[in-house]
Coordinates of C-alpha atoms in Angstrom, one line a residue:
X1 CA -36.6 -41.4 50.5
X2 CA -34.7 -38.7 50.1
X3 CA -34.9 -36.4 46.9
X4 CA -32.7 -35.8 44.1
X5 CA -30.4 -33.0 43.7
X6 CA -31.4 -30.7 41.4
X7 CA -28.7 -30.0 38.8
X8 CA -28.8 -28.1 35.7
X9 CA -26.4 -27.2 32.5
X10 CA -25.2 -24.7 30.2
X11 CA -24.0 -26.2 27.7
X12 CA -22.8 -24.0 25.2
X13 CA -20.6 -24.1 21.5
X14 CA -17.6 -21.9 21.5
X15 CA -18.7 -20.2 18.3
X16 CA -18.3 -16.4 18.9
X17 CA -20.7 -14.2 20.8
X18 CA -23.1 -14.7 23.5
X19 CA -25.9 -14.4 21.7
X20 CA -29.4 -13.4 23.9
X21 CA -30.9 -16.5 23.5
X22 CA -28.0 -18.4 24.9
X23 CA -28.0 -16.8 27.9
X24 CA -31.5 -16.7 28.4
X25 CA -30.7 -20.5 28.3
X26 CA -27.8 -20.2 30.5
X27 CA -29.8 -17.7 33.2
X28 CA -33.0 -20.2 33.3
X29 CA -31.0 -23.3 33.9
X30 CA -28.9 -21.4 36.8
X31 CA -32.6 -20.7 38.7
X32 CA -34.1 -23.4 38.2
X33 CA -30.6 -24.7 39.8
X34 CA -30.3 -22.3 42.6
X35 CA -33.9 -22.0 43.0
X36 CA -33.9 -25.7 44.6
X37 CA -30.6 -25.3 46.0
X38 CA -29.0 -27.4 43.6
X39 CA -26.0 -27.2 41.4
X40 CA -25.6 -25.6 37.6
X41 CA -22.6 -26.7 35.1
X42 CA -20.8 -25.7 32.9
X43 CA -19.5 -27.6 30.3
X44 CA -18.2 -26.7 26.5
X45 CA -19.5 -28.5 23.5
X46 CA -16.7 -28.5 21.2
X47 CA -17.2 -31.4 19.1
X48 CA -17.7 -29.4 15.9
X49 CA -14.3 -28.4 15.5
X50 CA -15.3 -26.6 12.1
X51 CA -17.7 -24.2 13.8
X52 CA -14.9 -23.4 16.3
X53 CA -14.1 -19.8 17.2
X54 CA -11.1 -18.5 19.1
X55 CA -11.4 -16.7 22.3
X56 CA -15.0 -18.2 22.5
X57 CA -14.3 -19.7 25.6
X58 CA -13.4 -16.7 27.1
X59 CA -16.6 -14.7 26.2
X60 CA -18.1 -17.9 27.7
X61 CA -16.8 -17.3 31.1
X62 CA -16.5 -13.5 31.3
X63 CA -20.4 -13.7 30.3
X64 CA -21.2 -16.1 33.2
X65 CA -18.9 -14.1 35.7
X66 CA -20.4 -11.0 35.0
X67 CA -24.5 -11.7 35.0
X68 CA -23.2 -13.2 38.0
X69 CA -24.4 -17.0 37.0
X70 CA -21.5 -18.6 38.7
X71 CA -21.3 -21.9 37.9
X72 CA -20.9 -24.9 40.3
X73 CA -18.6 -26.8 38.2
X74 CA -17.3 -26.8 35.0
X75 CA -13.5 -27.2 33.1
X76 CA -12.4 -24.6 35.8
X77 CA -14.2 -26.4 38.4
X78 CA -14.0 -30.1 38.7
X79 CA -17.1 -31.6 40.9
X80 CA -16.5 -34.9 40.1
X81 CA -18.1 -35.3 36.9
X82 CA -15.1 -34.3 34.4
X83 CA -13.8 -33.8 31.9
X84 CA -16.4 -30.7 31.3
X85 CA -15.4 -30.7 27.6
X86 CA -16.4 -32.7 24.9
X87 CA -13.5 -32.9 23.0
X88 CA -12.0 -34.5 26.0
X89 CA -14.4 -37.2 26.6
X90 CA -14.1 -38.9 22.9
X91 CA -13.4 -42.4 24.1
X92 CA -16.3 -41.8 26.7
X93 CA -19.3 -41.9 23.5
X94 CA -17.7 -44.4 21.2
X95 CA -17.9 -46.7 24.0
X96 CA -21.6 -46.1 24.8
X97 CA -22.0 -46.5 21.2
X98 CA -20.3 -49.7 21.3
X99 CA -22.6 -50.4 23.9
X100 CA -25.6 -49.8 22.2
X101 CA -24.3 -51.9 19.7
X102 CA -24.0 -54.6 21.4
X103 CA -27.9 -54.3 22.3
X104 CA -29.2 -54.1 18.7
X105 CA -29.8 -50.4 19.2
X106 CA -27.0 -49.1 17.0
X107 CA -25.1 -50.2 14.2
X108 CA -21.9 -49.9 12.2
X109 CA -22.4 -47.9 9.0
X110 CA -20.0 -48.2 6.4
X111 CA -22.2 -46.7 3.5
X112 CA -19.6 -44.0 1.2
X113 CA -20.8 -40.9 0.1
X114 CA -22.0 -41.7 -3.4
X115 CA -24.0 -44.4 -1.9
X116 CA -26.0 -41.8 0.2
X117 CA -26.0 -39.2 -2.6
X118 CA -27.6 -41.8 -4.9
X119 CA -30.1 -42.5 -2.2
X120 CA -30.7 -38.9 -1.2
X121 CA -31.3 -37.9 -5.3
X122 CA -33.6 -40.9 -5.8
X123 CA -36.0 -40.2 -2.9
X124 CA -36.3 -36.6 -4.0
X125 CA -37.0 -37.7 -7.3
X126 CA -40.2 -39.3 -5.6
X127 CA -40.8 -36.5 -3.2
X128 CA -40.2 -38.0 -0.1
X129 CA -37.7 -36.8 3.3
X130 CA -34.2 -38.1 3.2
X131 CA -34.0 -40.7 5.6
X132 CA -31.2 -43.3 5.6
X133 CA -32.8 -46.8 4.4
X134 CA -31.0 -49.3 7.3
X135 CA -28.9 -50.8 4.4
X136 CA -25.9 -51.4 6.7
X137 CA -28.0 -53.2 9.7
X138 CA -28.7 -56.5 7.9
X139 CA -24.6 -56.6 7.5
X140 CA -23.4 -59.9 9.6
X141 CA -20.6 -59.7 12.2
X142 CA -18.2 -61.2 10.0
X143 CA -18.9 -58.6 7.3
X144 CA -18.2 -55.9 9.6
X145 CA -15.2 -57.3 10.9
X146 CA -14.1 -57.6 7.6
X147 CA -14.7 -53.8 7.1
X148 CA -12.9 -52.9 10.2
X149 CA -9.9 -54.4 9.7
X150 CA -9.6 -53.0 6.4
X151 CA -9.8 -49.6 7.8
X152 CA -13.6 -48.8 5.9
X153 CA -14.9 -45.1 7.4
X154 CA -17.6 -45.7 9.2
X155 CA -20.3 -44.0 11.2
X156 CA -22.4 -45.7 13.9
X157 CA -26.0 -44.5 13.7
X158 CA -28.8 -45.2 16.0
X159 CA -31.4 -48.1 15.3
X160 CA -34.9 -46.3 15.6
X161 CA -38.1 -48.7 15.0
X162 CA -39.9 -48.2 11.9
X163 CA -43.4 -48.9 13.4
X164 CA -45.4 -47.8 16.5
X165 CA -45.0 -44.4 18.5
X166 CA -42.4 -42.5 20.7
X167 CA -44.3 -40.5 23.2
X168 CA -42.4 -37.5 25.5
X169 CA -43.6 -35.2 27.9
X170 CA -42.1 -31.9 28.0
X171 CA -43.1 -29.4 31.1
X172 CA -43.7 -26.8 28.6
X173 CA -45.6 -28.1 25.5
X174 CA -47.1 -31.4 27.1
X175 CA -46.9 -34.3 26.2
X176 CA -45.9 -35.2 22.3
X177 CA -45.9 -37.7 20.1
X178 CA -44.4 -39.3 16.8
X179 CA -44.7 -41.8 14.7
X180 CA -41.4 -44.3 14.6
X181 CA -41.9 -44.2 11.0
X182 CA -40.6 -40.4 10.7
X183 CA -37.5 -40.9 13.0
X184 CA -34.0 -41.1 11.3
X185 CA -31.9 -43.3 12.1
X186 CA -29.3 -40.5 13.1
X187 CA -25.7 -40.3 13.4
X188 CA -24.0 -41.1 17.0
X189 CA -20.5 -41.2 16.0
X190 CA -18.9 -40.0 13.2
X191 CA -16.4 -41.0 10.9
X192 CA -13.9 -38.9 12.5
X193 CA -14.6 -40.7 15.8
X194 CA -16.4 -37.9 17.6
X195 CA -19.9 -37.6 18.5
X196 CA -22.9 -36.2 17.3
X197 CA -24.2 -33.0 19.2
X198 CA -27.1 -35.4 19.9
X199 CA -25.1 -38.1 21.3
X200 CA -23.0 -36.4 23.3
X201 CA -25.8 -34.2 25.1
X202 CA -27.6 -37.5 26.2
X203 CA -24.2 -39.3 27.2
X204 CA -23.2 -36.3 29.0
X205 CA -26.3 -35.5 30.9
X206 CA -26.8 -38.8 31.7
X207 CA -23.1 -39.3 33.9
X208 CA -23.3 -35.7 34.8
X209 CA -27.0 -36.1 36.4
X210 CA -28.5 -33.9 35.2
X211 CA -32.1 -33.4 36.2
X212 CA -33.6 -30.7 34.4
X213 CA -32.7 -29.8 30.7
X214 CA -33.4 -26.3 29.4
X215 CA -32.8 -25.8 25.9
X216 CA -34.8 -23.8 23.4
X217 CA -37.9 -24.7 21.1
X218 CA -35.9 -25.9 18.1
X219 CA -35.0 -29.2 19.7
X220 CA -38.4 -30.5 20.1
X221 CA -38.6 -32.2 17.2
X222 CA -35.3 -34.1 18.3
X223 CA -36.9 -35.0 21.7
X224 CA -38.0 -38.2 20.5
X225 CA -34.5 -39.5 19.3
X226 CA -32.9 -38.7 22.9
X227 CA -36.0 -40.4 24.7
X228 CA -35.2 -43.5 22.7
X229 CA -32.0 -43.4 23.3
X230 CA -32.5 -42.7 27.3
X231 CA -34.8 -46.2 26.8
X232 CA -32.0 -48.0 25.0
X233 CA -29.4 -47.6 28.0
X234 CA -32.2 -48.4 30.1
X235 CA -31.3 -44.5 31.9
X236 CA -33.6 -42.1 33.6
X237 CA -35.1 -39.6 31.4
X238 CA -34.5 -35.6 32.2
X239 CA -37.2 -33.1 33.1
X240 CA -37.1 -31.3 29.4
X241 CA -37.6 -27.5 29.5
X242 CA -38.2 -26.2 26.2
X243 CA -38.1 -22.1 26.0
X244 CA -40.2 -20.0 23.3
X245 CA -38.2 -18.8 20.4
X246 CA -36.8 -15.1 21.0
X247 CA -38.3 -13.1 17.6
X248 CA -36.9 -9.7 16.6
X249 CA -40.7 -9.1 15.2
X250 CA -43.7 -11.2 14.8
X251 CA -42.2 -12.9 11.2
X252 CA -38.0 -12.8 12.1
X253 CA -36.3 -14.7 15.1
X254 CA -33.2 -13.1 16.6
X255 CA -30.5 -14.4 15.0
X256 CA -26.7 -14.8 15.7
X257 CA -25.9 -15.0 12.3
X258 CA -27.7 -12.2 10.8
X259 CA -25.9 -9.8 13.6
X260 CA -29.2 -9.4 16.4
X261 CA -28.2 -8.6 19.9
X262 CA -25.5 -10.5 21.8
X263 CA -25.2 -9.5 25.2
X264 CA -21.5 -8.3 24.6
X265 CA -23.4 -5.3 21.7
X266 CA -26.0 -4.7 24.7
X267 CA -23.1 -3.9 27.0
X268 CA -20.9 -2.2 24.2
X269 CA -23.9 0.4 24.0
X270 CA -24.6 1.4 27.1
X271 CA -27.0 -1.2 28.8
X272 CA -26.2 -2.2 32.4
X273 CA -25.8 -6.2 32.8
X274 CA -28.4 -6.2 35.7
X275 CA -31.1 -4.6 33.6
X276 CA -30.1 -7.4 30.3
X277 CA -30.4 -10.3 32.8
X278 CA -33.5 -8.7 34.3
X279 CA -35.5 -8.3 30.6
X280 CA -34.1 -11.6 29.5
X281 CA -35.7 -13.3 32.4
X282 CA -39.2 -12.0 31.2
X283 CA -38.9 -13.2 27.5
X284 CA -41.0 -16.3 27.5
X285 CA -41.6 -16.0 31.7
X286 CA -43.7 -14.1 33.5
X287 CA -43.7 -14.4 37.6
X288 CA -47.4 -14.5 37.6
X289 CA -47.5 -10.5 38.9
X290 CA -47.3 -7.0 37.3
X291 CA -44.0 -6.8 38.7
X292 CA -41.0 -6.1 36.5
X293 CA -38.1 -5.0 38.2
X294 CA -35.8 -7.9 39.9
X295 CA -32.5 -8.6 41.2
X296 CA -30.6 -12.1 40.2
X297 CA -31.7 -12.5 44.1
X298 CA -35.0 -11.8 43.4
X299 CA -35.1 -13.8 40.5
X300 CA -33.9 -17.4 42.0
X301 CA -36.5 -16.8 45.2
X302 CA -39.4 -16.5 42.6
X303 CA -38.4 -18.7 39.7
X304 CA -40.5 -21.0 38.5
X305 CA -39.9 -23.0 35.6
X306 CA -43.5 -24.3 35.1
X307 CA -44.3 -20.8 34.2
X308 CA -42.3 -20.2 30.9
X309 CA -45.0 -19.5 28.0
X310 CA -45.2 -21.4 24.7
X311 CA -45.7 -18.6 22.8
X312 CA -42.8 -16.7 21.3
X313 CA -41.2 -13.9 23.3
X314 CA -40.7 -10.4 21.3
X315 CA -37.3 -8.8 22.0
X316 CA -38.9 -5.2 22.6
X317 CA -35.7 -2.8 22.3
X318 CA -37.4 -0.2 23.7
X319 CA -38.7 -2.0 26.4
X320 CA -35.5 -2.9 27.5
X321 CA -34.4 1.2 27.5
X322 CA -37.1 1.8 29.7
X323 CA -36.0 -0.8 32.4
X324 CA -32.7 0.1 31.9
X325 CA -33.5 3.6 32.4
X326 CA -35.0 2.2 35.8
X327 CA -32.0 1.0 36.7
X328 CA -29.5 4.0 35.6
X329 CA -31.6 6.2 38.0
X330 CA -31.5 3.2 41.1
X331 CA -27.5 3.5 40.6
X332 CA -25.6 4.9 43.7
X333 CA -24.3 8.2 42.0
X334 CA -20.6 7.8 42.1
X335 CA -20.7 4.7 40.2
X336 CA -23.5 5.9 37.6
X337 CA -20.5 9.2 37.6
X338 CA -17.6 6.2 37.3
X339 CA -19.6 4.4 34.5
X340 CA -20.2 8.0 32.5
X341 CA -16.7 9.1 32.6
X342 CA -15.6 7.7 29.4
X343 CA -18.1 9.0 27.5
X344 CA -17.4 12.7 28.3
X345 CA -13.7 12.5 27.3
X346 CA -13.5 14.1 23.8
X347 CA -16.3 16.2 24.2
X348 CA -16.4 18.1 27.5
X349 CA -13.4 20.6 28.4
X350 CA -11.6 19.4 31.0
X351 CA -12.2 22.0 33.5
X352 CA -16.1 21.5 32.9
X353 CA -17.0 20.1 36.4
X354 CA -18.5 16.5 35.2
X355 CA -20.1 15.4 38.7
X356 CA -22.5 18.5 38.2
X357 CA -23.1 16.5 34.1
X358 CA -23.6 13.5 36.1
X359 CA -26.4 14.7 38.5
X360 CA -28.3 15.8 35.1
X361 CA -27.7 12.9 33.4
X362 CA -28.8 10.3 35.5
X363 CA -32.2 10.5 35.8
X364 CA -32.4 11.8 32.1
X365 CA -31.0 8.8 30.4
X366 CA -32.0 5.2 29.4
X367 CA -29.0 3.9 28.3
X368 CA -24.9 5.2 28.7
X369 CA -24.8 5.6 24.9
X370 CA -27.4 8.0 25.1
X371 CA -24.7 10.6 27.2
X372 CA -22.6 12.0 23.8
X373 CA -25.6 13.4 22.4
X374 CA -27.1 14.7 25.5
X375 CA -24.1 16.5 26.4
X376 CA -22.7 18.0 23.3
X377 CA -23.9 21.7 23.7
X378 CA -22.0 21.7 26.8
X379 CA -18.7 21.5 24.6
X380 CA -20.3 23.9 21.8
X381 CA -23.6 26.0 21.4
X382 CA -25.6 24.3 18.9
X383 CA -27.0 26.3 15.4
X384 CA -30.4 27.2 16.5
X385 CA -33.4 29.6 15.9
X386 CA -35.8 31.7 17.6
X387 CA -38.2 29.9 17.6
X388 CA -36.6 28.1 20.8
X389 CA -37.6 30.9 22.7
X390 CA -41.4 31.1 21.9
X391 CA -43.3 29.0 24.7
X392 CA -46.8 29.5 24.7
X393 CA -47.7 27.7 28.3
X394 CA -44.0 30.1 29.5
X395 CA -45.7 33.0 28.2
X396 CA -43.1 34.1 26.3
X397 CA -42.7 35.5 22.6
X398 CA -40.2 36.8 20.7
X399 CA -40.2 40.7 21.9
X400 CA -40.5 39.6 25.6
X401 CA -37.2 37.0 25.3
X402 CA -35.0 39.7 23.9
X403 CA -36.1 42.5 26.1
X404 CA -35.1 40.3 29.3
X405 CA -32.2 38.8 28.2
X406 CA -31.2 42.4 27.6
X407 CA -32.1 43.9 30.3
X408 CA -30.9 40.9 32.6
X409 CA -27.3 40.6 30.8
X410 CA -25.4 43.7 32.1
X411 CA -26.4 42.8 35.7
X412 CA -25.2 39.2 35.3
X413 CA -22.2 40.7 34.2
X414 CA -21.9 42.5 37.5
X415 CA -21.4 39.7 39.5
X416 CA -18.5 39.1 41.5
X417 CA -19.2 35.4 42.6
X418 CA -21.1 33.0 40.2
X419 CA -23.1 30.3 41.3
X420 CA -26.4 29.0 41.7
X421 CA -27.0 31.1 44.8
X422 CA -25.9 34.5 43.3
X423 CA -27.6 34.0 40.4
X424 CA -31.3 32.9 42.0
X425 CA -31.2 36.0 44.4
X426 CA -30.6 38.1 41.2
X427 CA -33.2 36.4 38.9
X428 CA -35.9 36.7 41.4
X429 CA -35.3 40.9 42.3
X430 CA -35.4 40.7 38.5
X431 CA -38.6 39.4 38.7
X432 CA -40.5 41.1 41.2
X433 CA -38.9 45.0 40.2
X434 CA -40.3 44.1 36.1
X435 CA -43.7 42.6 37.7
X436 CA -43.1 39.3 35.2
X437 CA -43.6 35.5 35.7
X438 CA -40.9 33.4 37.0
X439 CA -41.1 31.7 33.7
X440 CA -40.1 35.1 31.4
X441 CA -36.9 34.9 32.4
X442 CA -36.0 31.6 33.0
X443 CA -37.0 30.3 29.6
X444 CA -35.0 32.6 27.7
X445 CA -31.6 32.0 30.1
X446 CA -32.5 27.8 29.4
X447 CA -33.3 28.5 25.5
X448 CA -29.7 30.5 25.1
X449 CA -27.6 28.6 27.2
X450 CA -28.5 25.4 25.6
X451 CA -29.4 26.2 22.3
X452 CA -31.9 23.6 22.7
X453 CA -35.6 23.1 22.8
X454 CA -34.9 21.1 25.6
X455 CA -32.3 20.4 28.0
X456 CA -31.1 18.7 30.7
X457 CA -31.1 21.1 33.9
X458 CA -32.7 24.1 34.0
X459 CA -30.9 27.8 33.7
X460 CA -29.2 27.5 37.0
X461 CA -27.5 24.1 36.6
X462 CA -26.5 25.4 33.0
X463 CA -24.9 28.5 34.1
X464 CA -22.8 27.1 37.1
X465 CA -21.6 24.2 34.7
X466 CA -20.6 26.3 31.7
X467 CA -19.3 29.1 33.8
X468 CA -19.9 32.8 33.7
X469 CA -17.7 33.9 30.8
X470 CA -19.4 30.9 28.7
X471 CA -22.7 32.0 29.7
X472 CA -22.4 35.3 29.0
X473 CA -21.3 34.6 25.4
X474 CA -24.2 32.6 24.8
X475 CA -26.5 34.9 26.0
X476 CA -25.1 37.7 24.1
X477 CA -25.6 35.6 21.2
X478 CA -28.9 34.3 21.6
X479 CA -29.7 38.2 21.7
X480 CA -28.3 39.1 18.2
X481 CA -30.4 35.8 17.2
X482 CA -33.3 37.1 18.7
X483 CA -32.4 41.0 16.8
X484 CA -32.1 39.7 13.2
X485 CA -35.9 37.4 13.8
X486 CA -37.1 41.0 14.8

């Protein structure tokens, strides 16, 4: 017999940013997808017109496109299964829910608001959950004629038993159980003719074939209601993935609306979209190894679903700076120089020779953001002290700094040609005719041509990159520094 296709779904709401979590959703059901060789979808849930934001769609698709989780079908790509968005499906659910009708396992409800506010009041008076009280479903067929013909607003909600249990199994979290007698009876289709988000997930999945359906924690406790309506039709029920909430901190869960990282703020500071898919991948799986470091490639060879956690996965910011520093240093160096550019203009002089930035930068940074600050003394010699010149494991002091830098700045001046070469075969007859450590000299030259306690690059890199008439300056000033300490 042969087996069935895997295929998989992303099924996201066109309601701003994609937020972490959502494409940890989207990047699990694309390996479990490609992992098998199957296919991965995309389709837009768009039924809650009120919740719609514009250019959403977009963000959608430039997300996917660049992580690289290229889906197999989708609005752009029709593989038989369309229309890929639920707004253009409506007639599609109200005649499932017809359907369902038909076998006692939905029903017309014409109830008005008042009617459910009364109801709602009164059972919190006592205490108890709202839950609708199946008023409607003793309504004969002639009665609900009546009402449609006379135009009534209605819903059709689902027609859950009162008694017994509803058992799922979930690869995750097992199998689970609940009692009939805590189900609602919830909303299919709603008065404005569309469907629930409920609904329309198991009506969609269902004619799509889907297989496997990855979706996060929060939607385990609405398991139940999809299983009984996967019974109802009489259809095959999914493989249900359920992924561990993402927390900002043992208490707080990353949120969308209280402004926590979207993978669009990740890339706006400076993280590379190889290391985000990477570090998402490892909140709430783990490949079983102390291995961290993997390609998309790598990643769909390895995946294996059955080995997501239950527990809740800690978005570790710093964390993700280290593997993103991993990956800044793996770059080939013209495009870690192509990706630094913009953040030089505004701050470096234009003749500054930026490849030469580049080569310090790249294995000295975690993230592209971090560049600015890094490179500001180039543009301008920071306020500093004297201290920055006292090293105790250099061996030098005060009196020791400002006697070489003096005694090393007229001969500096003397040179015709300035580079690195030039400037080592001077630094080391320096050395040997004042019998001092290597370390003498070159910590003073570091300490005044950065201004810094520490720096990118040693003395040599500095000096070629500022120049000799830039260096000089700053040496002659890092002397009068040193003369008023004294």
């Amino acid at each position: 017999m042969e087996s069935t296709r895997i295929r998989t779904r992303f099924a996201p709401s066109p309601t701003g940013y994609m937020h972490v979590g959502n494409l940890r959703t989207a990047l699990y059901a694309y390996l479990i997808a490609k992992h098998e060789n199957g296919d991965f979808i995309l389709r837009i849930e768009d039924t809650d017109q009120e919740r719609y934001v514009e250019g959403a769609v977009e963000i959608i698709y430039d997300t996917l496109k660049d992580t690289g989780l290229l889906h197999d079908e989708g609005p752009d790509k029709d593989g038989g299964y369309g229309p890929y968005i639920q707004s253009e499906r409506r007639g599609i659910y109200l005649e499932y829910a017809k359907k369902l009708i038909e076998k006692g396992e939905a029903y017309y409800c014409f109830c008005s608001k008042d009617r459910l506010d009364d109801l709602k009041k009164d059972l919190e008076e006592k205490n108890q959950t709202f839950k609708y009280d199946k008023h409607c479903l003793s309504m004969s067929e002639e009665e609900i004629e009546e009402n449609l013909k006379k135009g009534i607003p209605y819903v059709i909600r689902q027609n859950n038993p009162t008694e017994g249990k509803t058992t799922f199994k979930d690869v995750i979290y097992g199998d689970i159980s609940v009692d009939n007698s805590e189900l609602e009876d919830m909303i299919l289709i709603k008065s404005d003719g569309l469907p629930t988000y409920n609904f329309a997930n198991v009506v969609d999945d269902h004619l799509m074939k889907i297989t496997h359906v990855v979706r996060g924690s929060e939607y385990l406790s609405s398991s139940p209601k999809y299983n009984r309506l996967y019974e109802a039709f009489g259809w095959e029920v999914p493989i249900y993935v359920h992924c561990p909430p993402i927390m900002k901190d043992a208490q707080h869960k990353l949120s969308k609306r209280n402004g926590d990282a979207s993978y669009q703020d990740l890339i706006a500071k400076g993280y590379l979209k190889e290391a985000v898919i990477n570090y998402i991948a490892l909140l709430g799986w783990n490949p079983g190894t102390n291995e961290e470091i993997f390609t998309l490639e790598k990643l769909v060879e390895i995946f294996d679903f059955k080995n997501i956690n239950k527990s809740p996965a800690i978005f570790d910011i710093q964390k993700l700076k280290w593997m993103n520093g991993e990956y800044i240093k793996k770059l080939p160096f013209e495009e870690f120089h192509s990706l630094s550019e913009p953040y030089y203009k505004g701050i470096l002089p234009e003749n500054m020779d930026k490849k030469k930035i580049s080569q310090l930068m790249q294995t000295r940074i975690e993230i592209l953001s971090d560049i600015p600050e890094k490179i500001q003394f180039f543009a301008s010699l920071p306020d500093y002290s004297a201290e920055i010149f006292v090293h105790k494991k250099m061996k030098t002091t005060y009196e020791n700094s400002l006697e070489n830098l003096t005694k090393i700045l007229p001969m500096l001046e003397s040179l015709e040609s300035w580079s690195e070469e030039t400037i080592s075969e001077l630094i080391s007859s320096y050395v040997q005719e004042e019998g001092i450590k290597n370390s003498q000299i070159m910590w003073p030259l570091r300490s005044a041509l950065s201004g810094l306690q520490s720096s990118p690059g040693g003395y040599l890199e500095l000096a070629v990159i500022l120049g000799k008439e830039e260096s000089l300056s700053r040496i002659k000033t890092a002397i009068e520094v040193l003369k008023k300490h004294l």
